[in-house]
C-alpha angles and dihedrals in degrees: 000000000000122000117231121200123205133196111205122186115235100169128077091030093218095054092087096184125158123177125186130205130189127197115285095029131127116194135173127217125205149110096275120095088235092065114102091228110036116207107179098193142119117285094014113128121227091256102011107168145347130232122207120189109190125211085251087062098248111145115208130183125202125190109228098210094288118182096233102031138237119269130201115192089343097308123112111239137187090194132356143165110241124221133200108279097021119139118229123196121199111176105316094331117101122199132190115221117225131183113203135168110254110219093200096060093161093076122083093184118126115207137194125208133177 
């Protein structure tokens, strides 16, 4: 059974962003429309960071030279491995990281909802 990771915004409360990743995916997050996960908010760079979810289910984040930095659990990082329950801050938007078993493991589609 595949493991699906989600990033769910918790601050600001009205952001209402949820992003999903499945093993073997590489996604970017930023303010630009070309980013895979678009976060149109203050202090978010055009292409702010990149997420890599390996087939072994390790989720890594890499800052892509953003102006204001990428923070995991309050610490500025250039690259980090994320764990279930971590908080991720991009600009002024804070996300909680969740690892959950995906019952439809046959799909490799990554979706975005707001």
